[in-house]
Coordinates of C-alpha atoms in Angstrom, one line a residue:
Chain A
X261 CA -15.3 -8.0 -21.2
X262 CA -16.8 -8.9 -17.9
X263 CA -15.5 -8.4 -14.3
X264 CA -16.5 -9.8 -10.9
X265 CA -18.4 -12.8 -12.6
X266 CA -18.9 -15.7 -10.3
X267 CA -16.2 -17.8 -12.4
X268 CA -13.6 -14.9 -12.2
X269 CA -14.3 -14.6 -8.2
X270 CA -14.6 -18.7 -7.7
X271 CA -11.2 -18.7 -9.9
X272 CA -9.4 -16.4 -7.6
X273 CA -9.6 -19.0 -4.7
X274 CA -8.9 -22.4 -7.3
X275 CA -5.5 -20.2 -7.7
X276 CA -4.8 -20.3 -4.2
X277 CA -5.2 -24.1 -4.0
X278 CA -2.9 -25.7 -2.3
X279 CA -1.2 -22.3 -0.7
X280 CA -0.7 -20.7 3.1
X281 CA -2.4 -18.1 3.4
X282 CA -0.5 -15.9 6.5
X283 CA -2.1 -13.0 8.5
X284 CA 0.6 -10.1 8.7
X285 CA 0.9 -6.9 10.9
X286 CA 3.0 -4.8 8.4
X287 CA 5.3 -4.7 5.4
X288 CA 8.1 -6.3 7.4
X289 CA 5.9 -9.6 8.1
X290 CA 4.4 -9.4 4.7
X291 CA 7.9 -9.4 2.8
X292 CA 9.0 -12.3 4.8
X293 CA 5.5 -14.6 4.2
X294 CA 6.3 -14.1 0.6
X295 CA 9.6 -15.0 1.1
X296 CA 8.1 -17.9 2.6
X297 CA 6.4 -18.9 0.1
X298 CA 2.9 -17.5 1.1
X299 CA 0.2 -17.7 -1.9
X300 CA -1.2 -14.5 0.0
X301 CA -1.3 -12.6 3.2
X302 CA -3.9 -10.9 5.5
X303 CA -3.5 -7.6 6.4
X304 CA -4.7 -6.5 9.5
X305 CA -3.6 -4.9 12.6
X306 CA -3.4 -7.6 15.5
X307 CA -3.4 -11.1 14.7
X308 CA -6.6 -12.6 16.4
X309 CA -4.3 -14.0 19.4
X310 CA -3.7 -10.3 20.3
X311 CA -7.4 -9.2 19.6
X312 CA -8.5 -11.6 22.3
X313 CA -5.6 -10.0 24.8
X314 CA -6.8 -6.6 23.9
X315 CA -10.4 -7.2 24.3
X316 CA -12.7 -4.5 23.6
X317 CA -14.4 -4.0 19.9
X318 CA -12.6 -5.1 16.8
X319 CA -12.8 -3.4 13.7
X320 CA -11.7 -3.4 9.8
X321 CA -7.8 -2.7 10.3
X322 CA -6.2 0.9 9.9
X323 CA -6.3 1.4 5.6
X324 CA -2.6 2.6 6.3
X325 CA -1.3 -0.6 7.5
X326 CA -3.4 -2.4 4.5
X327 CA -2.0 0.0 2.0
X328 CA 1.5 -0.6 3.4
X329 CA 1.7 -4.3 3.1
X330 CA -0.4 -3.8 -0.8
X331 CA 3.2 -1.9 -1.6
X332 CA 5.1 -4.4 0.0
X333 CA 4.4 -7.6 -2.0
X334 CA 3.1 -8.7 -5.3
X335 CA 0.6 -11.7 -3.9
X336 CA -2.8 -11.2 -3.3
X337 CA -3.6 -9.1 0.0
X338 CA -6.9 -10.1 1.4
X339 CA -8.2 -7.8 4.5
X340 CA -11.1 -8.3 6.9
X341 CA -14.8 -6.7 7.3
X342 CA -16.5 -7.2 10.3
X343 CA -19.6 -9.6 10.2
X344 CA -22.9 -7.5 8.4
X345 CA -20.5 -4.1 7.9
X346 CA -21.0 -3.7 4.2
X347 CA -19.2 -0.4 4.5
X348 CA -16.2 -1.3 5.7
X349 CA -15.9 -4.2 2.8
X350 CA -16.9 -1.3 0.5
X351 CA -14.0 1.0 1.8
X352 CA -11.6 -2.2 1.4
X353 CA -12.9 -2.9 -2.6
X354 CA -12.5 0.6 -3.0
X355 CA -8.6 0.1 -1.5
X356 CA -8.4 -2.8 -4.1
X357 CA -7.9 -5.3 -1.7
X358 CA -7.5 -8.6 -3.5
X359 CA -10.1 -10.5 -1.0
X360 CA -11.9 -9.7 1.4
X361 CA -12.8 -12.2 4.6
X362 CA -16.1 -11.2 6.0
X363 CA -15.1 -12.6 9.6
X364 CA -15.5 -13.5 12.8
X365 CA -12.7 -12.4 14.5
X366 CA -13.5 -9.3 14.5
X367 CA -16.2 -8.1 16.5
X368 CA -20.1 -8.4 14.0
X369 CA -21.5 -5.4 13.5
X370 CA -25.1 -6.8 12.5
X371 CA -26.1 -9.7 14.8
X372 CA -28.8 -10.9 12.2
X373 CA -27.3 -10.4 8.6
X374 CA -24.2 -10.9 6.8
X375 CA -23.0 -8.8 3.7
X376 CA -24.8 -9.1 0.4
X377 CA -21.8 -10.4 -1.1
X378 CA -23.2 -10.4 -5.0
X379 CA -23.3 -6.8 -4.9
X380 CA -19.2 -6.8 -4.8
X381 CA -16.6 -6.9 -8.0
X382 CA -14.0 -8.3 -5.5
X383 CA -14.2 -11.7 -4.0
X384 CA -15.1 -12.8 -0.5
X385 CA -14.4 -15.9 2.0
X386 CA -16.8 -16.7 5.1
X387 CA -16.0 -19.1 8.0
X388 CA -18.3 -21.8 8.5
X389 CA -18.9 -24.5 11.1
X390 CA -21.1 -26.9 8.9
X391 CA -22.2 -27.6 6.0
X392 CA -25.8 -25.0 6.7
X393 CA -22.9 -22.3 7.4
X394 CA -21.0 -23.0 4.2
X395 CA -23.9 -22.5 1.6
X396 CA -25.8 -19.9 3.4
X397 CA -22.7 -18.0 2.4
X398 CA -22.2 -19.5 -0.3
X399 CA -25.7 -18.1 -1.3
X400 CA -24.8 -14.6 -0.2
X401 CA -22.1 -14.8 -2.6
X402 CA -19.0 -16.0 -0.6
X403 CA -16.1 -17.4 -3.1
X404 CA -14.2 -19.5 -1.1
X405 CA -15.3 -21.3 2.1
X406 CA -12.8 -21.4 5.3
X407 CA -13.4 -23.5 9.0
X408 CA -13.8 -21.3 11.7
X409 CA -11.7 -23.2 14.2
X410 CA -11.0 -20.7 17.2
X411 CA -8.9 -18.4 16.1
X412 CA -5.9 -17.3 18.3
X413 CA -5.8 -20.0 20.5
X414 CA -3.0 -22.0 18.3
X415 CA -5.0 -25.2 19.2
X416 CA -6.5 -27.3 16.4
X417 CA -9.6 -28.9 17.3
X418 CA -12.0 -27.1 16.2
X419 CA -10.7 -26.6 13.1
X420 CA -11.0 -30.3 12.8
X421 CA -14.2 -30.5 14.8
X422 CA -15.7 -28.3 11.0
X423 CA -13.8 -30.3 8.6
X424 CA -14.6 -33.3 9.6
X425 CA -18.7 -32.5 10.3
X426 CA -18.3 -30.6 7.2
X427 CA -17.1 -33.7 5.1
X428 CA -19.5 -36.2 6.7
X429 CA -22.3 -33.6 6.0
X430 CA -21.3 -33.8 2.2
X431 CA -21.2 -37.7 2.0
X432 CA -24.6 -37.3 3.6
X433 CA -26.0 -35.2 1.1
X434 CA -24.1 -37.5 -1.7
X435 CA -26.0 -40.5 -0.5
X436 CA -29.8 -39.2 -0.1
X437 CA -32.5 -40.0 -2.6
X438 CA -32.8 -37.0 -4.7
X439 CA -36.7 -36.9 -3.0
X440 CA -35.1 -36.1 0.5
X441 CA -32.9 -33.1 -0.8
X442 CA -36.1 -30.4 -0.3
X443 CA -36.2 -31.1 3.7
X444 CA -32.4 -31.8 3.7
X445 CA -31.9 -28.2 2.8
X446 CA -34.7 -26.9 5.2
X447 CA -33.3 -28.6 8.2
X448 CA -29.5 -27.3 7.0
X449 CA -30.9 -24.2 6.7
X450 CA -29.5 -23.8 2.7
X451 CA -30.3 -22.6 -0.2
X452 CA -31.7 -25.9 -2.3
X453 CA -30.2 -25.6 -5.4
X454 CA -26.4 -25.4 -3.5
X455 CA -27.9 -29.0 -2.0
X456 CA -28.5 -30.5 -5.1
X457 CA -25.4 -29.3 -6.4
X458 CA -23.9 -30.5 -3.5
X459 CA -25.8 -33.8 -4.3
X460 CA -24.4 -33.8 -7.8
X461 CA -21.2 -33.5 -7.0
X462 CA -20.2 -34.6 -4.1
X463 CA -18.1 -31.6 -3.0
X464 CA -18.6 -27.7 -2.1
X465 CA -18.9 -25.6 -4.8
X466 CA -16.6 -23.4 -4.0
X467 CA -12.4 -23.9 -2.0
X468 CA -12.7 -24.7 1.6
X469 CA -9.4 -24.3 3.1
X470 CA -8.4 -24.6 7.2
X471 CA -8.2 -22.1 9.2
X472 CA -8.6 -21.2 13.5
X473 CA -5.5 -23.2 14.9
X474 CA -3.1 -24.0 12.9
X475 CA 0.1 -23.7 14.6
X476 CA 3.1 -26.2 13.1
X477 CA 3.9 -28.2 10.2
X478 CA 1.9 -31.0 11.7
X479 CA -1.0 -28.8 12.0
X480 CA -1.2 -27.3 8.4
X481 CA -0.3 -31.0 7.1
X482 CA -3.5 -32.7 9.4
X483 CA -5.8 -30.0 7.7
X484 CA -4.6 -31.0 4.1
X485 CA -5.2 -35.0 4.7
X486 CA -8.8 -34.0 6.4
X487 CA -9.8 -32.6 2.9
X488 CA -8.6 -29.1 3.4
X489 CA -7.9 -27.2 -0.3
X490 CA -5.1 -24.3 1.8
X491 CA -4.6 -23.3 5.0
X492 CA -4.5 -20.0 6.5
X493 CA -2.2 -19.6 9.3
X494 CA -2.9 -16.5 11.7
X495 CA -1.2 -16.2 15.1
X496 CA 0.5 -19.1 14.5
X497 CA 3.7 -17.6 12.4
X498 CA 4.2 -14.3 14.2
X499 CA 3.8 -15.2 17.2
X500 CA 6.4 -17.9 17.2
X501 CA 9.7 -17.8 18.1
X502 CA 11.2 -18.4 14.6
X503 CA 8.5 -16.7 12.2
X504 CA 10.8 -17.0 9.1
X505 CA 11.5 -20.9 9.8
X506 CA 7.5 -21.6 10.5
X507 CA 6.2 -19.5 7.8
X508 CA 8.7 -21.8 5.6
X509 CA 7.7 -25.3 7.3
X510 CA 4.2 -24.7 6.9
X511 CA 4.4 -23.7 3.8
X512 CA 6.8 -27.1 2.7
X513 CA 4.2 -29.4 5.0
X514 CA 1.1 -27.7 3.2
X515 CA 2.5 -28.8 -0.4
X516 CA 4.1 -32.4 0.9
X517 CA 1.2 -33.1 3.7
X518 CA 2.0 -37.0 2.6
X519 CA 5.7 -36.7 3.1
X520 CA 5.7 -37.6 7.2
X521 CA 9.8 -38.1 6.9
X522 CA 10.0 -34.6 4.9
X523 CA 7.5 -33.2 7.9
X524 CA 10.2 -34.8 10.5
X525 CA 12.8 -32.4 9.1
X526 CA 10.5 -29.6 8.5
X527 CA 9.8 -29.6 12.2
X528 CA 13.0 -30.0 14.3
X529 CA 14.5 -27.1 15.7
X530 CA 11.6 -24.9 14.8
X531 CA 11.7 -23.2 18.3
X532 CA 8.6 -22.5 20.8
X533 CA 5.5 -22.0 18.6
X534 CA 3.1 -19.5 19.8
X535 CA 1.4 -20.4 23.0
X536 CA -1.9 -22.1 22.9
X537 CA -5.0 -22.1 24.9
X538 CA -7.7 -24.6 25.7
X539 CA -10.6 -24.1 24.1
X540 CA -12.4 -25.8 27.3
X541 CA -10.7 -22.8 29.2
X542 CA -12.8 -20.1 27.4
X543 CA -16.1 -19.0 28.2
X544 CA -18.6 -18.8 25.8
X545 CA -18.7 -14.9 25.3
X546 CA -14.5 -15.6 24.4
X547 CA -15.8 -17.6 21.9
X548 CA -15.2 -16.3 18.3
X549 CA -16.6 -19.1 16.2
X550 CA -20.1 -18.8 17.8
X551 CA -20.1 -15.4 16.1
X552 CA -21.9 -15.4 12.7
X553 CA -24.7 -18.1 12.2
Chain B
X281 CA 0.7 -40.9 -23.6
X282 CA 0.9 -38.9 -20.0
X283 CA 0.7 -35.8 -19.6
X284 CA 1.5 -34.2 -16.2
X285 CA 0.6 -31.7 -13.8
X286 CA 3.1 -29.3 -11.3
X287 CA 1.4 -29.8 -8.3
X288 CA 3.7 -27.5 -5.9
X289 CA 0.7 -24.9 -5.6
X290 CA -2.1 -23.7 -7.8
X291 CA -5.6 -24.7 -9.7
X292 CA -4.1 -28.9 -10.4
X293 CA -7.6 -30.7 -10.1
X294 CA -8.9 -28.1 -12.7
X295 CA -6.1 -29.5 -15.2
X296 CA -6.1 -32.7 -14.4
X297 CA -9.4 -33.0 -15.1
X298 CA -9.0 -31.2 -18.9
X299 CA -6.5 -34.0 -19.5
X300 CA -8.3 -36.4 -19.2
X301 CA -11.3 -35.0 -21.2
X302 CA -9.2 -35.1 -23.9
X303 CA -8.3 -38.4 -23.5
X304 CA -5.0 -38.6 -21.8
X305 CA -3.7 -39.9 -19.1
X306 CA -3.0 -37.4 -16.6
X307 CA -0.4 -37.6 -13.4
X308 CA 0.0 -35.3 -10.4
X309 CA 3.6 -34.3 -10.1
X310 CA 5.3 -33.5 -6.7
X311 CA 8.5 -35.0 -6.9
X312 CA 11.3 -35.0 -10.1
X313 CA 11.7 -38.4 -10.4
X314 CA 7.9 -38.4 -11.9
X315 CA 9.1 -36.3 -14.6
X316 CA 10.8 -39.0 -16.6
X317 CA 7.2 -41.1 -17.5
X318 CA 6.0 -37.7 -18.4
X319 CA 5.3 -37.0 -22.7
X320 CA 4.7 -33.7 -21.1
X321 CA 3.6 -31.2 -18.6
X322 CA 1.3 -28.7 -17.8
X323 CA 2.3 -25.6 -15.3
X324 CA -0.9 -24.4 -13.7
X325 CA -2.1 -21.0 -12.1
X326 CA -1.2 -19.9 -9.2
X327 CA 1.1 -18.1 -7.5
X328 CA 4.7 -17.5 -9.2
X329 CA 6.2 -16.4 -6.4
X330 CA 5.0 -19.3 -4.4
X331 CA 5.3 -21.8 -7.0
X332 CA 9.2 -20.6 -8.2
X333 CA 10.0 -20.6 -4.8
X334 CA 9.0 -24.0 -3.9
X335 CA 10.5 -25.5 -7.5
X336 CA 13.5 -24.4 -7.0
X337 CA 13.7 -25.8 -3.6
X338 CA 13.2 -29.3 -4.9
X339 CA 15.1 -29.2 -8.0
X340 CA 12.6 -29.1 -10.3
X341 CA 14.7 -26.0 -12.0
X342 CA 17.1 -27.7 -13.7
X343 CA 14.9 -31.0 -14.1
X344 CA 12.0 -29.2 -16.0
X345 CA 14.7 -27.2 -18.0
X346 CA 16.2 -30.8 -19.1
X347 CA 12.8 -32.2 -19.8
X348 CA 12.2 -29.2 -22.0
X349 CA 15.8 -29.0 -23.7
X350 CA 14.7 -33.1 -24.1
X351 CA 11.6 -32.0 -26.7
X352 CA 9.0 -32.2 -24.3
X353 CA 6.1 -30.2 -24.0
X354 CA 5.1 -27.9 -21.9
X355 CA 2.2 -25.7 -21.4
X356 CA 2.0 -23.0 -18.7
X357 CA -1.0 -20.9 -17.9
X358 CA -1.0 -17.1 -15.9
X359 CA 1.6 -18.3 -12.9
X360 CA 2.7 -21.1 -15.6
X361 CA 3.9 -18.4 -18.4
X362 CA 5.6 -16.2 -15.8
X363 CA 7.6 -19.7 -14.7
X364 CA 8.5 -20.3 -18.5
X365 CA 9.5 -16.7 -19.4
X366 CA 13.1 -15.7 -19.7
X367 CA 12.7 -12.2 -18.4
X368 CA 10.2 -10.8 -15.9
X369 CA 9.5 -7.4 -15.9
X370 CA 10.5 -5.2 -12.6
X371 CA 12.6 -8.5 -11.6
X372 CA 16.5 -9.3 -11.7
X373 CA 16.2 -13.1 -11.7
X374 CA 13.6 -15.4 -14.0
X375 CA 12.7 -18.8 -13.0
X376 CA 13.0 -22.1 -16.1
X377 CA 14.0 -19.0 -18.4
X378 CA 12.7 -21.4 -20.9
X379 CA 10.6 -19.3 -23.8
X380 CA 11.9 -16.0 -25.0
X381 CA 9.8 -13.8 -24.3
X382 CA 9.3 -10.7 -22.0
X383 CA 6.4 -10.6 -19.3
X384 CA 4.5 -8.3 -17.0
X385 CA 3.4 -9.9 -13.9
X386 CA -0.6 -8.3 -13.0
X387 CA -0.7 -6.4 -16.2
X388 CA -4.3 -5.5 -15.8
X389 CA -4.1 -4.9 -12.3
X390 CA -5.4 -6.4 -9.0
X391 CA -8.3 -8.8 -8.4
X392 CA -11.2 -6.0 -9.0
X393 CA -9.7 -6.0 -12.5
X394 CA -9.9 -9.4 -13.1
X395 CA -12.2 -10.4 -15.9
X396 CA -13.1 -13.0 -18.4
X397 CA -14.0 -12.6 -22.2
X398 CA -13.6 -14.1 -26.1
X399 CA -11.0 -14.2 -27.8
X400 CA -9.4 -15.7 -31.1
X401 CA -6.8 -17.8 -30.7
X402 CA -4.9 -19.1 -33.8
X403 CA -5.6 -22.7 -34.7
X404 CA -8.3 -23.2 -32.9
X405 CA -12.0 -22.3 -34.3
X406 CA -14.1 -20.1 -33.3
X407 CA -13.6 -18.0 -30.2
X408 CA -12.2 -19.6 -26.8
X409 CA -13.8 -18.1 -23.2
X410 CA -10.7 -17.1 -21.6
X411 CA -10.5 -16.1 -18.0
X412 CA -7.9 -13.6 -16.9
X413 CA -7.2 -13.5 -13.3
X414 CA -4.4 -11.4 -11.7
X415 CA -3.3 -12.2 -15.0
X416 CA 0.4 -11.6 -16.8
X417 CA 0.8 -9.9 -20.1
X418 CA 4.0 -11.3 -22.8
X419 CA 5.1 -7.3 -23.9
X420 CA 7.9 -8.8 -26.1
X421 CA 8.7 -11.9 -27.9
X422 CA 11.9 -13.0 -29.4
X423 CA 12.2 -14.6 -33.2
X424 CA 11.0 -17.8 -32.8
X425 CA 7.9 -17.3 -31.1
X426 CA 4.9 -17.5 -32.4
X427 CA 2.2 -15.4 -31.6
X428 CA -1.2 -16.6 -31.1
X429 CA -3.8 -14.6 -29.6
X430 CA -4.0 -10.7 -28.8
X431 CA -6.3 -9.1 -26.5
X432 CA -6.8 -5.4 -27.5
X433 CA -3.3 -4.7 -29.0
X434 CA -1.7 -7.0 -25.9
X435 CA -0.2 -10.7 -25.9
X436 CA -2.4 -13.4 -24.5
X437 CA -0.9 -16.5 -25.7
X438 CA 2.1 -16.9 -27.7
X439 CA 4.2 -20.7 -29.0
X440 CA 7.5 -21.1 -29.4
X441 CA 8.1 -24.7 -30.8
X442 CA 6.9 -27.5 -27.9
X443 CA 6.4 -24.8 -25.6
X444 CA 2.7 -23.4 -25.3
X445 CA 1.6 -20.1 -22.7
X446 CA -1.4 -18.3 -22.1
X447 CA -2.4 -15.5 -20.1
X448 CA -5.2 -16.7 -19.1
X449 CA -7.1 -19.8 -17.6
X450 CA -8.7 -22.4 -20.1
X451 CA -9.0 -25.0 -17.4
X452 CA -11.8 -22.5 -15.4
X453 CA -14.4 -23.4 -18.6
X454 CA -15.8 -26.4 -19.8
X455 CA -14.0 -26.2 -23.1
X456 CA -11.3 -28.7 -23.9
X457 CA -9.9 -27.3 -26.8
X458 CA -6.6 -25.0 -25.8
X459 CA -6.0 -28.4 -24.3
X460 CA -6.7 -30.6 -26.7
X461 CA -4.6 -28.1 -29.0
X462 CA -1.9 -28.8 -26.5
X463 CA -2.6 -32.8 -26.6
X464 CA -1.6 -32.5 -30.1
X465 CA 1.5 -31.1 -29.5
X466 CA 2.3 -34.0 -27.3
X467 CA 1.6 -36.6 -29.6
X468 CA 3.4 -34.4 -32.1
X469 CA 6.4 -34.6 -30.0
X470 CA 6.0 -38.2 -28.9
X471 CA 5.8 -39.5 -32.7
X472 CA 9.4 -37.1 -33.3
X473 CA 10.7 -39.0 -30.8
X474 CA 9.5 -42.7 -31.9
X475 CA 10.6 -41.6 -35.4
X476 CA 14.3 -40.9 -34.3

């Protein structure tokens, strides 16, 4: 009997194919994503639209409030470690957190390194921009790939911006001579072996679901056509006017993206969705994507 | 002969892909109406909660409990055996309520737990590599139900006539054969059928 073996970690995230993954704030939220028909929810203490009001240094969320939604529901609860803190990603396997998202919206704690993630029993997922991003994590021992988009601003672009460099990147790789793979990975950045299996395959070797953005039906349904395996929806259900009626609709649009006359239904009368921001309206120090490398 | 795949949330590609290693034709299924090509189905891994929730908000309750009562196969695995169970454990209501037996939902705990291992299952040779992730225990069975593997003193898989469950997740390894195992029940039920 083995646990925390790459296949059990990997497997974790193949289960979640197909899902919404929702960030929630307490046991309240958490019981109505399930109800919703979340495949699992995110514990933490301010979804990242109110970490960017609040400004100042963001940190692993308050065990309490992580412990509270645990109780609450019987899907997975994931939680997040700040970029590099291996301690805090320690305290949360030690919580038995189901998955933990070593991530940007919180504020990194080491500017050069991220987490050894091999040296965990629980599994992790890492935001990435490209295709460099995704398999230097992936090498660290990341099980499950997610965009960055920019979180909290409820606006989708950059979320598509990764997906869709990310997917070219792969048919790239497909395509090369097996001779140019050596000095494809050293201009990427990645590990060689992740190229070549990259090469082989034709697709990451691990989930890569959308997240940063995601704010309606439409959204969430976009993501799943662009190649997305799940979504993970963050501001975009709780801070909407009708959190019960998005949670479902995104949920519905996520399984049916192909259905646009189901998605016409899913999204009348939905109410205002959380505001959104312009990403051209943030400097580059608001910037959460650029964080992690 | 076809044999399809609940695609409403869960591991699908990883299915769909074992079906057709063993030489069947395999279908993604979304919608009801694509139950009636079917010679059977597969219910994947995934989430139960999720993937109850979402059946029975497109019918596919009472459609997957006809295509059962009809002989048709079907094979759930982890979230699949919880959907096929008639009672959950720590839960009023079941969802197809389809096999009788009793489960636990994350009977060996949360993700940290998870683990994969060997085990005997019966009629198939040697030892399958079976992966066991959040995964649900069956802690009672009814007459007609067949046991078919145990993992220390627990039930891992059990079959009760055309219906197949396991605890854990054959499509996560390269071997076809709780698949193929299941591929025969098909064509078992499919020849029943013709013969009729």
């Amino acid at each position: 009997m083995e646990t925390g073996t790459s296949r059990v970690k990997k497997g974790m995230a193949e289960m979640q194919k197909g899902g919404v993954i929702m960030d929630v704030m307490n046991a309240e939220q958490a019981k109505i994503a399930e109800a919703a028909g979340a495949s699992a929810v995110m514990a933490l203490e301010r979804v990242p639209s109110d970490i960017r009001a609040a400004g100042g240094v963001a940190r692993m969320a308050d065990p309490t409030i992580i412990e509270e939604v645990m109780k609450a529901v019987s899907i997975p609860v994931m939680a997040k470690a700040r970029i590099g803190h291996f301690v805090e990603a320690k305290l949360l396997e030690a919580m038995g957190v189901d998955y933990i998202d070593e991530s940007e919206v919180l504020t990194p704690a080491d500017e050069v390194f991220h987490i050894n993630k091999h040296e965990f029993t629980v599994p992790f997922v890492c935001g990435a921009k490209d295709i460099g991003e995704a398999l230097r994590r992936i090498g660290e021992g990341a099980s499950m790939i997610r965009t960055k988009g920019e979180p909290g601003t409820g606006n989708i672009v950059e979320a598509v911006r990764h997906m869709r460099l990310i997917n070219s990147q792969i048919r790239k790789i497909a395509n090369m001579s097996k001779d140019e793979l050596m000095t494809e990975a050293k201009n990427l950045g990645a590990p060689y072996e992740l190229v070549l299996q990259v090469h082989e395959t034709g697709k990451l070797p691990v989930v890569n679901f959308a997240a940063g953005g995601v704010a309606t039906p439409a959204d969430a349904a976009l993501m799943m056509h662009l190649g997305a395996d799940g979504v993970f929806v963050g501001s975009g259900i709780f801070k909407s006017e009708n959190p019960e009626k998005f949670a479902r609709a995104i949920v519905q649009a996520t399984t049916h993206y192909q259905d646009y006359g189901l998605i016409v239904e899913l999204s009348k009368n939905l109410g205002t969705p959380m505001k959104g921001i312009d990403i051209k309206q943030l400097n580059a120090a608001e910037r959460m994507q650029d964080r992690g490398w | 002969m076809k044999i399809g795949v609940l695609a409403l949330q869960g591991a699908v590609a990883e299915h769909v892909r074992m079906i057709e290693a063993t030489g069947a034709e395999s279908a993604i299924v979304k919608r009801t109406e694509q139950l009636e090509s079917l010679d059977g189905i597969i219910l994947p891994g995934g989430e139960s909660t999720t993937i109850g929730k979402l059946m029975r908000e497109y019918g596919f309750i009472e459609e997957l409990r006809r295509f059962a009562e009809s002989g048709k196969p079907v094979f759930g695995t982890c979230a699949g055996l919880i959907l096929l169970a008639n009672r959950i454990e720590g839960q009023d209501e079941a969802h197809l309520r389809l096999m009788d037996i009793t489960v636990a939902r994350n009977a060996f705990g949360r993700q940290r737990e998870s683990f994969e291992t060997d085990l005997h299952v019966k009629g198939i040779d040697e030892t399958v590599r079976a992966v066991f992730i959040r995964a649900p225990l069956i802690t009672q069975v009814g007459e007609g139900v067949e046991v078919l593997s145990i993992y220390r003193d627990q039930i891992v898989a059990a079959r009760q006539g055309h219906l197949l469950a396991a605890s854990f997740h054959p499509e996560l390894t390269d071997d076809t054969r709780m698949h193929e195992y299941f591929a025969g029940m098909v064509r078992e039920s499919k020849a029943t059928t013709a013969a009729k």
